[in-house]
Amino acid sequence: MQQPIRLAPSILSADFAQLGAEVRAIDEAGADYIHVDVMDGHFVPNITIGPAVVRALRAHSQKIFDVHLMISPIDPYVAAFADAGADIITVHPEAGPHVHRTLQLIRSLGKKAGIAINPGTPVEAVDPLLADVDLVLVMSVNPGFGGQSFISGALEKIAALRARIDRIVAGTPRRIDLQVDGGINQQTARLVRKAGADVLVAGTAGFAGGPANYAENLRRLREL
Ligand code: DX5
Ligand code: ZN
């Protein structure tokens, strides 16, 4: 069953020169999760932040730290992100040959495990993994940069995954959140909610205009 909406602003669109203050501001503005985009210049064509920054930011918010790893290899770095204070660690099956092992590793460290699928990856890729995840992330842009346009093919995938997740959790106490990431604004937020998403990542739309606007930015994304 679709869950109440949660917003996960991506600090990729925050002012990197004052990340601590930015995380406090977006937390106070009503963020549910703090989404951290980790990029390595190898799996994706951009380089962002590593575990030391996650650790430093941890003191600035009690919200759920939702760490999206766009790196390859993954396994050698999972423990560092867990130790730095990540609550959810999401990985891409396209990034390595043994994604099931990676998910087990994340859970063995007491963290929630997420699986992300790129625009070019079919939803069937996560079927064998649904028993082992707490979150499924549908990428609605190709990962690497903020500020890209929403790829509408994501809507069908969200709907398909909504049905799969509902089938798997039915009659159990389990919950698997369905998250969408990329090109979320007031218009696309409405579409992805309708398709069945629970958690909306928003970089550009969350951090537009600086701290004075954050509460209003998030309010608009929640309003349907
Ligand atoms: C893309 C990242 C996204 C991105 C979203 O690789 O995973 O989280 O920052 O940014 P917007 O909301 O600007 O598309
Ligand atoms: Zn992301």
XYZ file of C-alpha atoms and ligand atoms in Angstrom:
239
model
C 0.000 0.000 0.000
C 1.253 3.453 -0.837
C 2.571 5.254 2.256
C 2.192 8.915 3.250
C 4.495 11.140 1.222
C 8.018 11.740 2.487
C 10.465 14.272 1.050
C 14.175 13.627 0.727
C 15.937 16.837 -0.329
C 19.258 16.096 -2.039
C 22.113 18.151 -0.609
C 23.741 17.945 -4.041
C 21.836 21.182 -4.712
C 22.813 22.830 -1.413
C 25.588 25.390 -0.948
C 28.641 23.154 -0.508
C 30.525 25.977 1.215
C 28.123 25.747 4.159
C 26.740 22.251 4.171
C 26.156 22.024 7.923
C 23.947 25.125 7.947
C 22.175 23.888 4.810
C 21.346 20.542 6.401
C 20.020 22.298 9.526
C 17.924 24.633 7.399
C 16.365 21.902 5.255
C 15.730 19.795 8.375
C 13.914 22.703 10.058
C 11.983 23.324 6.846
C 10.434 19.857 7.187
C 12.640 17.413 5.276
C 11.884 13.806 6.194
C 15.151 12.355 4.919
C 18.467 14.004 4.078
C 19.421 12.547 0.675
C 23.175 12.332 0.101
C 24.375 11.710 -3.457
C 27.754 9.997 -3.513
C 29.455 9.986 -6.924
C 32.847 8.651 -7.878
C 33.677 9.945 -11.369
C 33.696 6.323 -12.555
C 30.208 4.829 -12.232
C 28.858 8.307 -12.984
C 30.578 11.260 -14.650
C 30.741 13.474 -11.539
C 32.501 13.445 -8.177
C 30.765 14.607 -4.994
C 31.327 13.644 -1.392
C 32.570 10.760 0.707
C 32.106 9.288 4.184
C 34.042 12.042 5.970
C 31.452 14.598 4.876
C 28.569 12.322 5.903
C 30.179 11.963 9.314
C 30.648 15.712 9.687
C 27.026 16.395 8.721
C 25.623 13.804 11.086
C 25.845 16.246 14.014
C 23.612 18.727 12.188
C 20.425 16.658 11.887
C 18.621 13.761 13.532
C 16.648 13.041 10.347
C 17.162 9.843 8.383
C 20.370 10.007 6.341
C 19.508 8.467 2.992
C 22.812 7.765 1.247
C 22.631 7.052 -2.486
C 25.843 5.430 -3.665
C 26.688 5.944 -7.313
C 30.071 4.300 -7.072
C 31.836 1.233 -8.367
C 33.120 -0.858 -6.716
C 30.702 -0.511 -3.775
C 31.529 -3.180 -1.223
C 34.855 -1.722 -0.026
C 33.074 1.510 1.003
C 29.821 0.309 2.553
C 31.193 -0.012 6.087
C 32.671 3.489 5.958
C 29.291 5.015 5.075
C 27.507 2.908 7.691
C 30.017 3.970 10.296
C 29.744 7.618 9.238
C 26.047 7.603 10.144
C 24.058 6.556 7.079
C 20.636 5.105 7.971
C 19.685 3.917 4.488
C 22.309 2.869 1.940
C 21.086 2.552 -1.636
C 23.131 0.881 -4.361
C 22.864 0.285 -8.094
C 22.794 -3.257 -9.514
C 24.521 -1.819 -12.590
C 27.536 -0.927 -10.443
C 28.771 -4.379 -9.576
C 28.477 -8.085 -10.257
C 27.207 -9.200 -6.819
C 24.512 -6.804 -5.735
C 22.801 -9.389 -3.542
C 25.972 -9.707 -1.511
C 26.154 -5.921 -1.202
C 22.583 -5.751 0.135
C 23.369 -8.442 2.682
C 26.465 -6.516 3.728
C 24.440 -3.321 4.286
C 21.884 -5.165 6.402
C 24.551 -7.001 8.361
C 25.753 -3.564 9.478
C 22.286 -2.779 10.836
C 21.354 -0.367 8.057
C 18.406 -0.261 5.697
C 19.263 -1.416 2.187
C 17.986 0.211 -0.985
C 18.233 -0.808 -4.611
C 18.241 1.820 -7.372
C 17.435 1.310 -11.042
C 18.619 3.527 -13.844
C 16.358 4.724 -16.649
C 17.845 2.043 -18.947
C 17.376 -0.809 -16.488
C 14.107 -2.790 -16.520
C 12.105 -3.252 -13.311
C 12.631 -6.999 -13.643
C 16.212 -6.410 -12.510
C 15.003 -5.919 -8.937
C 12.611 -8.882 -8.832
C 15.146 -11.309 -7.343
C 16.149 -8.678 -4.779
C 12.826 -7.491 -3.375
C 13.011 -9.943 -0.481
C 16.253 -8.319 0.639
C 15.554 -4.592 0.427
C 13.867 -1.873 2.466
C 13.665 0.623 -0.380
C 13.475 0.637 -4.169
C 14.659 3.779 -5.932
C 13.483 4.533 -9.456
C 15.875 6.927 -11.189
C 13.922 9.406 -13.285
C 17.128 10.900 -14.719
C 20.437 9.308 -15.587
C 22.487 9.575 -12.413
C 25.335 12.056 -12.226
C 23.923 15.550 -12.014
C 21.185 17.585 -10.431
C 18.916 19.811 -12.482
C 18.061 17.361 -15.288
C 14.601 16.856 -16.790
C 12.304 14.109 -15.585
C 12.211 11.045 -17.873
C 8.538 10.121 -18.128
C 9.212 6.391 -18.634
C 9.823 6.341 -14.878
C 6.066 6.576 -14.267
C 5.360 3.142 -15.720
C 8.195 1.678 -13.689
C 6.871 3.238 -10.499
C 3.425 1.781 -11.144
C 4.897 -1.644 -11.923
C 7.022 -1.603 -8.774
C 4.120 -0.389 -6.651
C 2.219 -3.532 -7.641
C 5.213 -5.806 -7.026
C 5.972 -4.285 -3.631
C 2.352 -4.450 -2.517
C 2.230 -8.109 -3.484
C 5.396 -8.930 -1.548
C 4.552 -7.091 1.672
C 0.860 -8.060 1.759
C 0.000 -9.771 5.023
C 3.454 -9.178 6.526
C 4.736 -6.410 8.807
C 7.400 -5.549 6.197
C 7.599 -2.199 4.497
C 9.457 -1.409 1.283
C 9.525 2.280 0.395
C 9.233 3.239 -3.258
C 11.433 6.266 -3.930
C 11.922 8.375 -7.043
C 14.936 10.562 -7.798
C 15.549 13.131 -10.521
C 13.662 16.036 -12.035
C 11.072 16.235 -9.260
C 9.189 19.525 -9.166
C 5.634 20.468 -8.296
C 4.269 18.974 -11.533
C 6.238 15.739 -11.607
C 5.694 15.259 -7.847
C 1.995 14.968 -8.528
C 2.574 12.422 -11.305
C 4.911 10.195 -9.328
C 2.608 10.215 -6.313
C -0.257 9.176 -8.535
C 1.890 6.381 -9.964
C 2.569 5.092 -6.442
C 5.797 6.624 -5.087
C 6.238 7.046 -1.320
C 9.484 9.045 -1.062
C 10.393 11.920 -3.376
C 13.985 13.072 -3.759
C 14.285 16.726 -4.728
C 17.537 18.571 -5.286
C 16.883 21.666 -7.366
C 13.263 22.041 -6.237
C 14.118 21.565 -2.578
C 17.011 24.013 -2.372
C 15.803 26.668 -4.833
C 16.178 30.241 -3.632
C 18.182 29.609 -0.469
C 17.168 28.886 3.137
C 14.378 31.480 3.342
C 12.475 29.469 0.711
C 13.012 25.906 1.902
C 9.812 25.534 3.927
C 7.741 26.862 1.051
C 9.611 24.671 -1.481
C 8.827 21.550 0.539
C 5.243 22.603 1.203
C 4.672 22.921 -2.568
C 6.093 19.465 -3.231
C 3.827 17.928 -0.600
C 0.708 19.633 -1.848
C -1.197 17.543 -4.363
C 21.199 12.406 -9.635
C 21.004 12.367 -8.132
C 19.806 13.109 -7.688
C 19.827 14.556 -8.024
C 18.432 15.085 -8.044
O 22.284 11.611 -9.953
O 20.868 11.041 -7.684
O 19.561 12.923 -6.303
O 20.605 15.310 -7.172
O 18.478 16.417 -8.428
P 17.263 17.169 -9.098
O 16.124 17.112 -8.103
O 17.790 18.542 -9.284
O 16.936 16.470 -10.371
Zn 20.149 10.581 -5.524
